[in-house]
Amino acid sequence: ATVEITAAYNGTVWAIIVRAADVPDITLENVKAAQQFALGGAGCRHAGRAITNSGEMELAFTGCFLDFGTTYKLVLYVEDEEEVGDGELFAPIDVPVPGSS
């Protein structure tokens, strides 16, 4: 899966894909650690990736090992360059995995 984001300011992004059932337990610390609840390997998460406000940025997620016919959630957190934990944890975004053909 690939997601495009546009940053309003320079900073850092963390993004993980999780099971929908785990969303109520997600915390800022979980997202920044990119371990607990995060599915797949290193290619399926972005931890502390620099972003700029110079246009769209693509986040690719590979090696996630998601089940067909299931909807997962993308959890995204963005901080400014100071990285003091006062950023924005966005509402989870659906990541549908269509059934196989």
Tab-separated table of N, CA, C and O in Angstrom:
chain	number	residue	atom	x	y	z
A	1	ALA	N	0.852	-1.183	0.000
A	1	ALA	CA	0.000	0.000	0.000
A	1	ALA	C	0.886	1.231	0.000
A	1	ALA	O	1.987	1.217	0.533
A	2	THR	N	0.362	2.288	-0.577
A	2	THR	CA	1.081	3.554	-0.622
A	2	THR	C	0.129	4.671	-0.194
A	2	THR	O	-1.029	4.681	-0.598
A	3	VAL	N	0.626	5.585	0.602
A	3	VAL	CA	-0.164	6.720	1.070
A	3	VAL	C	0.604	7.986	0.748
A	3	VAL	O	1.820	8.037	0.942
A	4	GLU	N	-0.102	9.001	0.258
A	4	GLU	CA	0.528	10.292	0.014
A	4	GLU	C	0.072	11.260	1.093
A	4	GLU	O	-1.113	11.346	1.399
A	5	ILE	N	1.028	11.985	1.661
A	5	ILE	CA	0.709	12.994	2.670
A	5	ILE	C	1.320	14.324	2.250
A	5	ILE	O	2.295	14.358	1.497
A	6	THR	N	0.735	15.395	2.716
A	6	THR	CA	1.268	16.730	2.492
A	6	THR	C	1.434	17.379	3.858
A	6	THR	O	0.458	17.520	4.600
A	7	ALA	N	2.642	17.740	4.182
A	7	ALA	CA	2.935	18.321	5.492
A	7	ALA	C	2.721	19.832	5.472
A	7	ALA	O	3.049	20.502	4.495
A	8	ALA	N	2.195	20.350	6.572
A	8	ALA	CA	2.009	21.792	6.713
A	8	ALA	C	3.286	22.464	7.212
A	8	ALA	O	3.417	23.672	7.149
A	9	TYR	N	4.208	21.653	7.740
A	9	TYR	CA	5.457	22.190	8.285
A	9	TYR	C	6.530	21.113	8.225
A	9	TYR	O	6.232	19.938	8.038
A	10	ASN	N	7.785	21.512	8.376
A	10	ASN	CA	8.882	20.548	8.442
A	10	ASN	C	8.799	19.811	9.767
A	10	ASN	O	8.453	20.392	10.791
A	11	GLY	N	9.121	18.534	9.745
A	11	GLY	CA	9.065	17.771	10.982
A	11	GLY	C	9.387	16.313	10.771
A	11	GLY	O	10.218	15.956	9.939
A	12	THR	N	8.670	15.463	11.517
A	12	THR	CA	8.931	14.033	11.519
A	12	THR	C	7.601	13.296	11.533
A	12	THR	O	6.643	13.727	12.178
A	13	VAL	N	7.561	12.162	10.820
A	13	VAL	CA	6.339	11.366	10.756
A	13	VAL	C	6.617	9.943	11.238
A	13	VAL	O	7.704	9.404	11.024
A	14	TRP	N	5.632	9.379	11.905
A	14	TRP	CA	5.617	7.972	12.292
A	14	TRP	C	4.324	7.399	11.731
A	14	TRP	O	3.262	8.018	11.868
A	15	ALA	N	4.376	6.235	11.116
A	15	ALA	CA	3.177	5.631	10.540
A	15	ALA	C	3.267	4.111	10.665
A	15	ALA	O	4.289	3.519	10.320
A	16	ILE	N	2.188	3.510	11.183
A	16	ILE	CA	2.130	2.052	11.327
A	16	ILE	C	0.766	1.561	10.875
A	16	ILE	O	-0.225	2.293	10.917
A	17	ILE	N	0.715	0.316	10.435
A	17	ILE	CA	-0.544	-0.345	10.110
A	17	ILE	C	-0.849	-1.316	11.241
A	17	ILE	O	0.024	-2.092	11.663
A	18	VAL	N	-2.096	-1.257	11.735
A	18	VAL	CA	-2.514	-2.066	12.879
A	18	VAL	C	-3.835	-2.770	12.567
A	18	VAL	O	-4.542	-2.397	11.632
A	19	ARG	N	-4.171	-3.766	13.378
A	19	ARG	CA	-5.482	-4.393	13.292
A	19	ARG	C	-6.522	-3.399	13.803
A	19	ARG	O	-6.286	-2.690	14.780
A	20	ALA	N	-7.688	-3.366	13.168
A	20	ALA	CA	-8.744	-2.445	13.592
A	20	ALA	C	-9.091	-2.646	15.068
A	20	ALA	O	-9.345	-1.676	15.789
A	21	ALA	N	-9.070	-3.881	15.540
A	21	ALA	CA	-9.410	-4.177	16.934
A	21	ALA	C	-8.422	-3.565	17.922
A	21	ALA	O	-8.757	-3.369	19.097
A	22	ASP	N	-7.198	-3.252	17.467
A	22	ASP	CA	-6.179	-2.693	18.353
A	22	ASP	C	-6.246	-1.169	18.475
A	22	ASP	O	-5.593	-0.588	19.347
A	23	VAL	N	-7.021	-0.523	17.620
A	23	VAL	CA	-7.053	0.941	17.598
A	23	VAL	C	-7.365	1.556	18.964
A	23	VAL	O	-6.700	2.518	19.362
A	24	PRO	N	-8.324	1.046	19.736
A	24	PRO	CA	-8.594	1.676	21.036
A	24	PRO	C	-7.398	1.663	21.997
A	24	PRO	O	-7.339	2.486	22.920
A	25	ASP	N	-6.453	0.762	21.794
A	25	ASP	CA	-5.299	0.651	22.686
A	25	ASP	C	-4.073	1.412	22.197
A	25	ASP	O	-3.033	1.421	22.868
A	26	ILE	N	-4.167	2.054	21.036
A	26	ILE	CA	-3.026	2.756	20.459
A	26	ILE	C	-2.758	4.044	21.236
A	26	ILE	O	-3.667	4.813	21.523
A	27	THR	N	-1.493	4.253	21.572
A	27	THR	CA	-1.070	5.486	22.235
A	27	THR	C	0.028	6.139	21.407
A	27	THR	O	0.617	5.505	20.520
A	28	LEU	N	0.311	7.366	21.722
A	28	LEU	CA	1.404	8.071	21.066
A	28	LEU	C	2.701	7.294	21.218
A	28	LEU	O	3.472	7.151	20.267
A	29	GLU	N	2.934	6.742	22.390
A	29	GLU	CA	4.161	5.980	22.639
A	29	GLU	C	4.234	4.737	21.753
A	29	GLU	O	5.299	4.386	21.254
A	30	ASN	N	3.086	4.041	21.550
A	30	ASN	CA	3.060	2.869	20.664
A	30	ASN	C	3.465	3.245	19.252
A	30	ASN	O	4.227	2.531	18.602
A	31	VAL	N	2.916	4.348	18.775
A	31	VAL	CA	3.185	4.761	17.394
A	31	VAL	C	4.654	5.151	17.235
A	31	VAL	O	5.316	4.732	16.289
A	32	LYS	N	5.183	5.916	18.167
A	32	LYS	CA	6.578	6.348	18.058
A	32	LYS	C	7.558	5.180	18.207
A	32	LYS	O	8.611	5.173	17.581
A	33	ALA	N	7.209	4.186	19.005
A	33	ALA	CA	8.074	3.011	19.145
A	33	ALA	C	8.000	2.135	17.899
A	33	ALA	O	8.941	1.411	17.591
A	34	ALA	N	6.879	2.209	17.172
A	34	ALA	CA	6.660	1.448	15.930
A	34	ALA	C	6.909	-0.044	16.123
A	34	ALA	O	7.427	-0.710	15.236
A	35	GLN	N	6.549	-0.577	17.272
A	35	GLN	CA	6.735	-1.999	17.558
A	35	GLN	C	5.415	-2.640	17.969
A	35	GLN	O	4.843	-3.398	17.222
A	36	GLN	N	4.955	-2.349	19.184
A	36	GLN	CA	3.725	-2.944	19.688
A	36	GLN	C	2.564	-2.545	18.788
A	36	GLN	O	2.410	-1.377	18.450
A	37	PHE	N	1.793	-3.493	18.369
A	37	PHE	CA	0.619	-3.356	17.503
A	37	PHE	C	0.974	-3.189	16.026
A	37	PHE	O	0.134	-3.429	15.171
A	38	ALA	N	2.177	-2.756	15.684
A	38	ALA	CA	2.552	-2.558	14.286
A	38	ALA	C	2.689	-3.914	13.585
A	38	ALA	O	3.322	-4.825	14.108
A	39	LEU	N	2.073	-4.015	12.414
A	39	LEU	CA	2.122	-5.263	11.657
A	39	LEU	C	3.277	-5.263	10.667
A	39	LEU	O	3.741	-4.209	10.235
A	40	GLY	N	3.716	-6.452	10.284
A	40	GLY	CA	4.752	-6.599	9.274
A	40	GLY	C	6.137	-6.227	9.766
A	40	GLY	O	6.357	-5.962	10.943
A	41	GLY	N	7.062	-6.208	8.821
A	41	GLY	CA	8.454	-5.914	9.130
A	41	GLY	C	8.782	-4.442	8.956
A	41	GLY	O	7.902	-3.590	8.871
A	42	ALA	N	10.057	-4.161	8.846
A	42	ALA	CA	10.548	-2.783	8.766
A	42	ALA	C	9.967	-2.021	7.574
A	42	ALA	O	9.780	-0.807	7.644
A	43	GLY	N	9.665	-2.721	6.477
A	43	GLY	CA	9.113	-2.060	5.301
A	43	GLY	C	7.660	-1.662	5.452
A	43	GLY	O	7.102	-0.958	4.608
A	44	CYS	N	7.037	-2.097	6.538
A	44	CYS	CA	5.621	-1.830	6.768
A	44	CYS	C	5.411	-0.763	7.843
A	44	CYS	O	4.338	-0.651	8.410
A	45	ARG	N	6.427	0.018	8.119
A	45	ARG	CA	6.288	1.088	9.118
A	45	ARG	C	7.286	2.197	8.817
A	45	ARG	O	8.325	1.971	8.195
A	46	HIS	N	6.961	3.372	9.250
A	46	HIS	CA	7.845	4.530	9.108
A	46	HIS	C	8.021	5.111	10.497
A	46	HIS	O	7.056	5.552	11.114
A	47	ALA	N	9.224	5.097	11.001
A	47	ALA	CA	9.499	5.555	12.357
A	47	ALA	C	10.507	6.690	12.336
A	47	ALA	O	11.677	6.484	12.015
A	48	GLY	N	10.046	7.889	12.636
A	48	GLY	CA	10.946	9.031	12.710
A	48	GLY	C	11.467	9.484	11.361
A	48	GLY	O	12.610	9.909	11.256
A	49	ARG	N	10.621	9.442	10.353
A	49	ARG	CA	11.037	9.847	9.004
A	49	ARG	C	10.844	11.350	8.839
A	49	ARG	O	9.781	11.892	9.133
A	50	ALA	N	11.872	12.020	8.357
A	50	ALA	CA	11.806	13.466	8.146
A	50	ALA	C	10.819	13.811	7.037
A	50	ALA	O	10.737	13.108	6.022
A	51	ILE	N	10.049	14.876	7.259
A	51	ILE	CA	9.129	15.380	6.249
A	51	ILE	C	9.355	16.875	6.084
A	51	ILE	O	9.841	17.546	6.989
A	52	THR	N	9.011	17.379	4.914
A	52	THR	CA	9.122	18.817	4.664
A	52	THR	C	7.797	19.324	4.108
A	52	THR	O	6.991	18.558	3.596
A	53	ASN	N	7.604	20.613	4.196
A	53	ASN	CA	6.379	21.217	3.678
A	53	ASN	C	6.542	21.624	2.214
A	53	ASN	O	5.902	22.549	1.757
A	54	SER	N	7.364	20.904	1.483
A	54	SER	CA	7.651	21.257	0.088
A	54	SER	C	6.772	20.502	-0.914
A	54	SER	O	7.073	20.465	-2.087
A	55	GLY	N	5.707	19.876	-0.447
A	55	GLY	CA	4.813	19.165	-1.365
A	55	GLY	C	4.456	17.791	-0.844
A	55	GLY	O	4.727	17.456	0.312
A	56	GLU	N	3.847	16.998	-1.722
A	56	GLU	CA	3.411	15.663	-1.320
A	56	GLU	C	4.590	14.733	-1.083
A	56	GLU	O	5.623	14.834	-1.722
A	57	MET	N	4.394	13.822	-0.145
A	57	MET	CA	5.398	12.815	0.186
A	57	MET	C	4.705	11.463	0.162
A	57	MET	O	3.583	11.319	0.647
A	58	GLU	N	5.367	10.486	-0.393
A	58	GLU	CA	4.799	9.145	-0.498
A	58	GLU	C	5.365	8.236	0.581
A	58	GLU	O	6.571	8.176	0.787
A	59	LEU	N	4.469	7.558	1.287
A	59	LEU	CA	4.862	6.549	2.273
A	59	LEU	C	4.453	5.195	1.726
A	59	LEU	O	3.263	4.923	1.561
A	60	ALA	N	5.417	4.346	1.424
A	60	ALA	CA	5.138	3.008	0.904
A	60	ALA	C	5.211	2.000	2.042
A	60	ALA	O	6.086	2.092	2.908
A	61	PHE	N	4.283	1.056	2.030
A	61	PHE	CA	4.226	0.004	3.048
A	61	PHE	C	4.339	-1.339	2.342
A	61	PHE	O	3.458	-1.712	1.575
A	62	THR	N	5.439	-2.054	2.589
A	62	THR	CA	5.662	-3.353	1.955
A	62	THR	C	5.975	-4.397	3.026
A	62	THR	O	6.418	-4.063	4.121
A	63	GLY	N	5.724	-5.657	2.699
A	63	GLY	CA	6.016	-6.729	3.642
A	63	GLY	C	5.115	-6.700	4.858
A	63	GLY	O	5.545	-7.060	5.963
A	64	CYS	N	3.866	-6.285	4.680
A	64	CYS	CA	2.950	-6.150	5.818
A	64	CYS	C	2.243	-7.460	6.173
A	64	CYS	O	1.745	-7.603	7.280
A	65	PHE	N	2.173	-8.390	5.226
A	65	PHE	CA	1.545	-9.700	5.457
A	65	PHE	C	0.110	-9.562	5.966
A	65	PHE	O	-0.263	-10.127	6.991
A	66	LEU	N	-0.699	-8.793	5.236
A	66	LEU	CA	-2.082	-8.554	5.610
A	66	LEU	C	-2.988	-9.619	4.990
A	66	LEU	O	-2.760	-10.052	3.876
A	67	ASP	N	-4.022	-10.003	5.710
A	67	ASP	CA	-4.965	-11.020	5.243
A	67	ASP	C	-5.951	-10.424	4.248
A	67	ASP	O	-6.462	-9.312	4.455
A	68	PHE	N	-6.262	-11.168	3.191
A	68	PHE	CA	-7.255	-10.748	2.205
A	68	PHE	C	-8.613	-10.594	2.867
A	68	PHE	O	-8.951	-11.310	3.818
A	69	GLY	N	-9.400	-9.643	2.371
A	69	GLY	CA	-10.760	-9.459	2.845
A	69	GLY	C	-10.867	-8.827	4.213
A	69	GLY	O	-11.917	-8.862	4.844
A	70	THR	N	-9.794	-8.213	4.686
A	70	THR	CA	-9.773	-7.617	6.018
A	70	THR	C	-9.426	-6.138	5.897
A	70	THR	O	-8.646	-5.753	5.039
A	71	THR	N	-10.013	-5.319	6.757
A	71	THR	CA	-9.655	-3.902	6.789
A	71	THR	C	-8.768	-3.648	8.002
A	71	THR	O	-9.102	-4.024	9.118
A	72	TYR	N	-7.654	-3.026	7.742
A	72	TYR	CA	-6.710	-2.637	8.783
A	72	TYR	C	-6.760	-1.123	8.925
A	72	TYR	O	-7.477	-0.444	8.192
A	73	LYS	N	-5.987	-0.574	9.829
A	73	LYS	CA	-5.954	0.867	10.049
A	73	LYS	C	-4.527	1.386	9.956
A	73	LYS	O	-3.594	0.768	10.470
A	74	LEU	N	-4.360	2.511	9.304
A	74	LEU	CA	-3.091	3.227	9.266
A	74	LEU	C	-3.150	4.285	10.353
A	74	LEU	O	-4.090	5.079	10.412
A	75	VAL	N	-2.166	4.265	11.244
A	75	VAL	CA	-2.080	5.254	12.309
A	75	VAL	C	-0.888	6.149	12.003
A	75	VAL	O	0.229	5.666	11.780
A	76	LEU	N	-1.129	7.449	12.004
A	76	LEU	CA	-0.142	8.425	11.566
A	76	LEU	C	0.037	9.487	12.645
A	76	LEU	O	-0.942	10.036	13.164
A	77	TYR	N	1.288	9.761	12.976
A	77	TYR	CA	1.618	10.804	13.952
A	77	TYR	C	2.670	11.715	13.347
A	77	TYR	O	3.649	11.241	12.765
A	78	VAL	N	2.466	13.033	13.485
A	78	VAL	CA	3.399	14.014	12.921
A	78	VAL	C	3.764	15.033	13.985
A	78	VAL	O	2.902	15.540	14.705
A	79	GLU	N	5.073	15.312	14.080
A	79	GLU	CA	5.583	16.340	14.993
A	79	GLU	C	6.368	17.369	14.206
A	79	GLU	O	6.889	17.071	13.129
A	80	ASP	N	6.498	18.566	14.793
A	80	ASP	CA	7.366	19.559	14.170
A	80	ASP	C	8.823	19.201	14.455
A	80	ASP	O	9.107	18.182	15.084
A	81	GLU	N	9.726	20.041	14.013
A	81	GLU	CA	11.159	19.727	14.122
A	81	GLU	C	11.672	19.652	15.559
A	81	GLU	O	12.725	19.080	15.804
A	82	GLU	N	10.934	20.194	16.509
A	82	GLU	CA	11.394	20.164	17.898
A	82	GLU	C	11.230	18.784	18.535
A	82	GLU	O	11.907	18.471	19.505
A	83	GLU	N	10.317	17.951	18.010
A	83	GLU	CA	10.084	16.589	18.490
A	83	GLU	C	9.975	16.500	20.010
A	83	GLU	O	10.697	15.771	20.670
A	84	VAL	N	9.014	17.242	20.563
A	84	VAL	CA	8.818	17.221	22.014
A	84	VAL	C	7.495	16.542	22.414
A	84	VAL	O	7.022	16.730	23.537
A	85	GLY	N	6.917	15.759	21.519
A	85	GLY	CA	5.708	15.016	21.849
A	85	GLY	C	4.428	15.814	21.787
A	85	GLY	O	3.417	15.400	22.338
A	86	ASP	N	4.448	16.946	21.112
A	86	ASP	CA	3.250	17.785	21.044
A	86	ASP	C	2.676	17.853	19.624
A	86	ASP	O	2.034	18.822	19.246
A	87	GLY	N	2.873	16.782	18.861
A	87	GLY	CA	2.398	16.745	17.484
A	87	GLY	C	0.950	16.325	17.391
A	87	GLY	O	0.190	16.421	18.350
A	88	GLU	N	0.571	15.844	16.219
A	88	GLU	CA	-0.810	15.454	15.969
A	88	GLU	C	-0.898	13.964	15.650
A	88	GLU	O	-0.235	13.485	14.738
A	89	LEU	N	-1.723	13.253	16.422
A	89	LEU	CA	-2.036	11.848	16.170
A	89	LEU	C	-3.341	11.850	15.396
A	89	LEU	O	-4.391	12.192	15.933
A	90	PHE	N	-3.275	11.540	14.114
A	90	PHE	CA	-4.440	11.621	13.247
A	90	PHE	C	-5.397	10.460	13.475
A	90	PHE	O	-4.992	9.393	13.926
A	91	ALA	N	-6.655	10.679	13.137
A	91	ALA	CA	-7.645	9.608	13.213
A	91	ALA	C	-7.188	8.465	12.305
A	91	ALA	O	-6.683	8.714	11.193
A	92	PRO	N	-7.339	7.213	12.746
A	92	PRO	CA	-6.907	6.069	11.928
A	92	PRO	C	-7.604	6.062	10.563
A	92	PRO	O	-8.783	6.413	10.454
A	93	ILE	N	-6.850	5.670	9.557
A	93	ILE	CA	-7.327	5.629	8.171
A	93	ILE	C	-7.506	4.165	7.765
A	93	ILE	O	-6.622	3.333	8.011
A	94	ASP	N	-8.645	3.851	7.146
A	94	ASP	CA	-8.881	2.472	6.686
A	94	ASP	C	-7.856	2.041	5.648
A	94	ASP	O	-7.504	2.809	4.750
A	95	VAL	N	-7.381	0.812	5.791
A	95	VAL	CA	-6.498	0.184	4.818
A	95	VAL	C	-7.175	-1.133	4.424
A	95	VAL	O	-6.936	-2.180	5.035
A	96	PRO	N	-8.073	-1.092	3.426
A	96	PRO	CA	-8.765	-2.319	3.035
A	96	PRO	C	-7.849	-3.238	2.243
A	96	PRO	O	-7.000	-2.779	1.483
A	97	VAL	N	-7.990	-4.527	2.446
A	97	VAL	CA	-7.250	-5.528	1.680
A	97	VAL	C	-8.307	-6.361	0.962
A	97	VAL	O	-8.953	-7.204	1.576
A	98	PRO	N	-8.510	-6.092	-0.336
A	98	PRO	CA	-9.563	-6.811	-1.069
A	98	PRO	C	-9.308	-8.314	-1.085
A	98	PRO	O	-8.172	-8.765	-0.952
A	99	GLY	N	-10.373	-9.066	-1.270
A	99	GLY	CA	-10.242	-10.516	-1.400
A	99	GLY	C	-9.449	-10.869	-2.643
A	99	GLY	O	-9.351	-10.085	-3.578
A	100	SER	N	-8.851	-12.051	-2.651
A	100	SER	CA	-8.060	-12.473	-3.811
A	100	SER	C	-8.987	-12.804	-4.965
A	100	SER	O	-10.150	-13.164	-4.781
A	101	SER	N	-8.475	-12.688	-6.185
A	101	SER	CA	-9.310	-12.953	-7.355
A	101	SER	C	-9.208	-14.385	-7.808
A	101	SER	O	-8.372	-15.126	-7.467
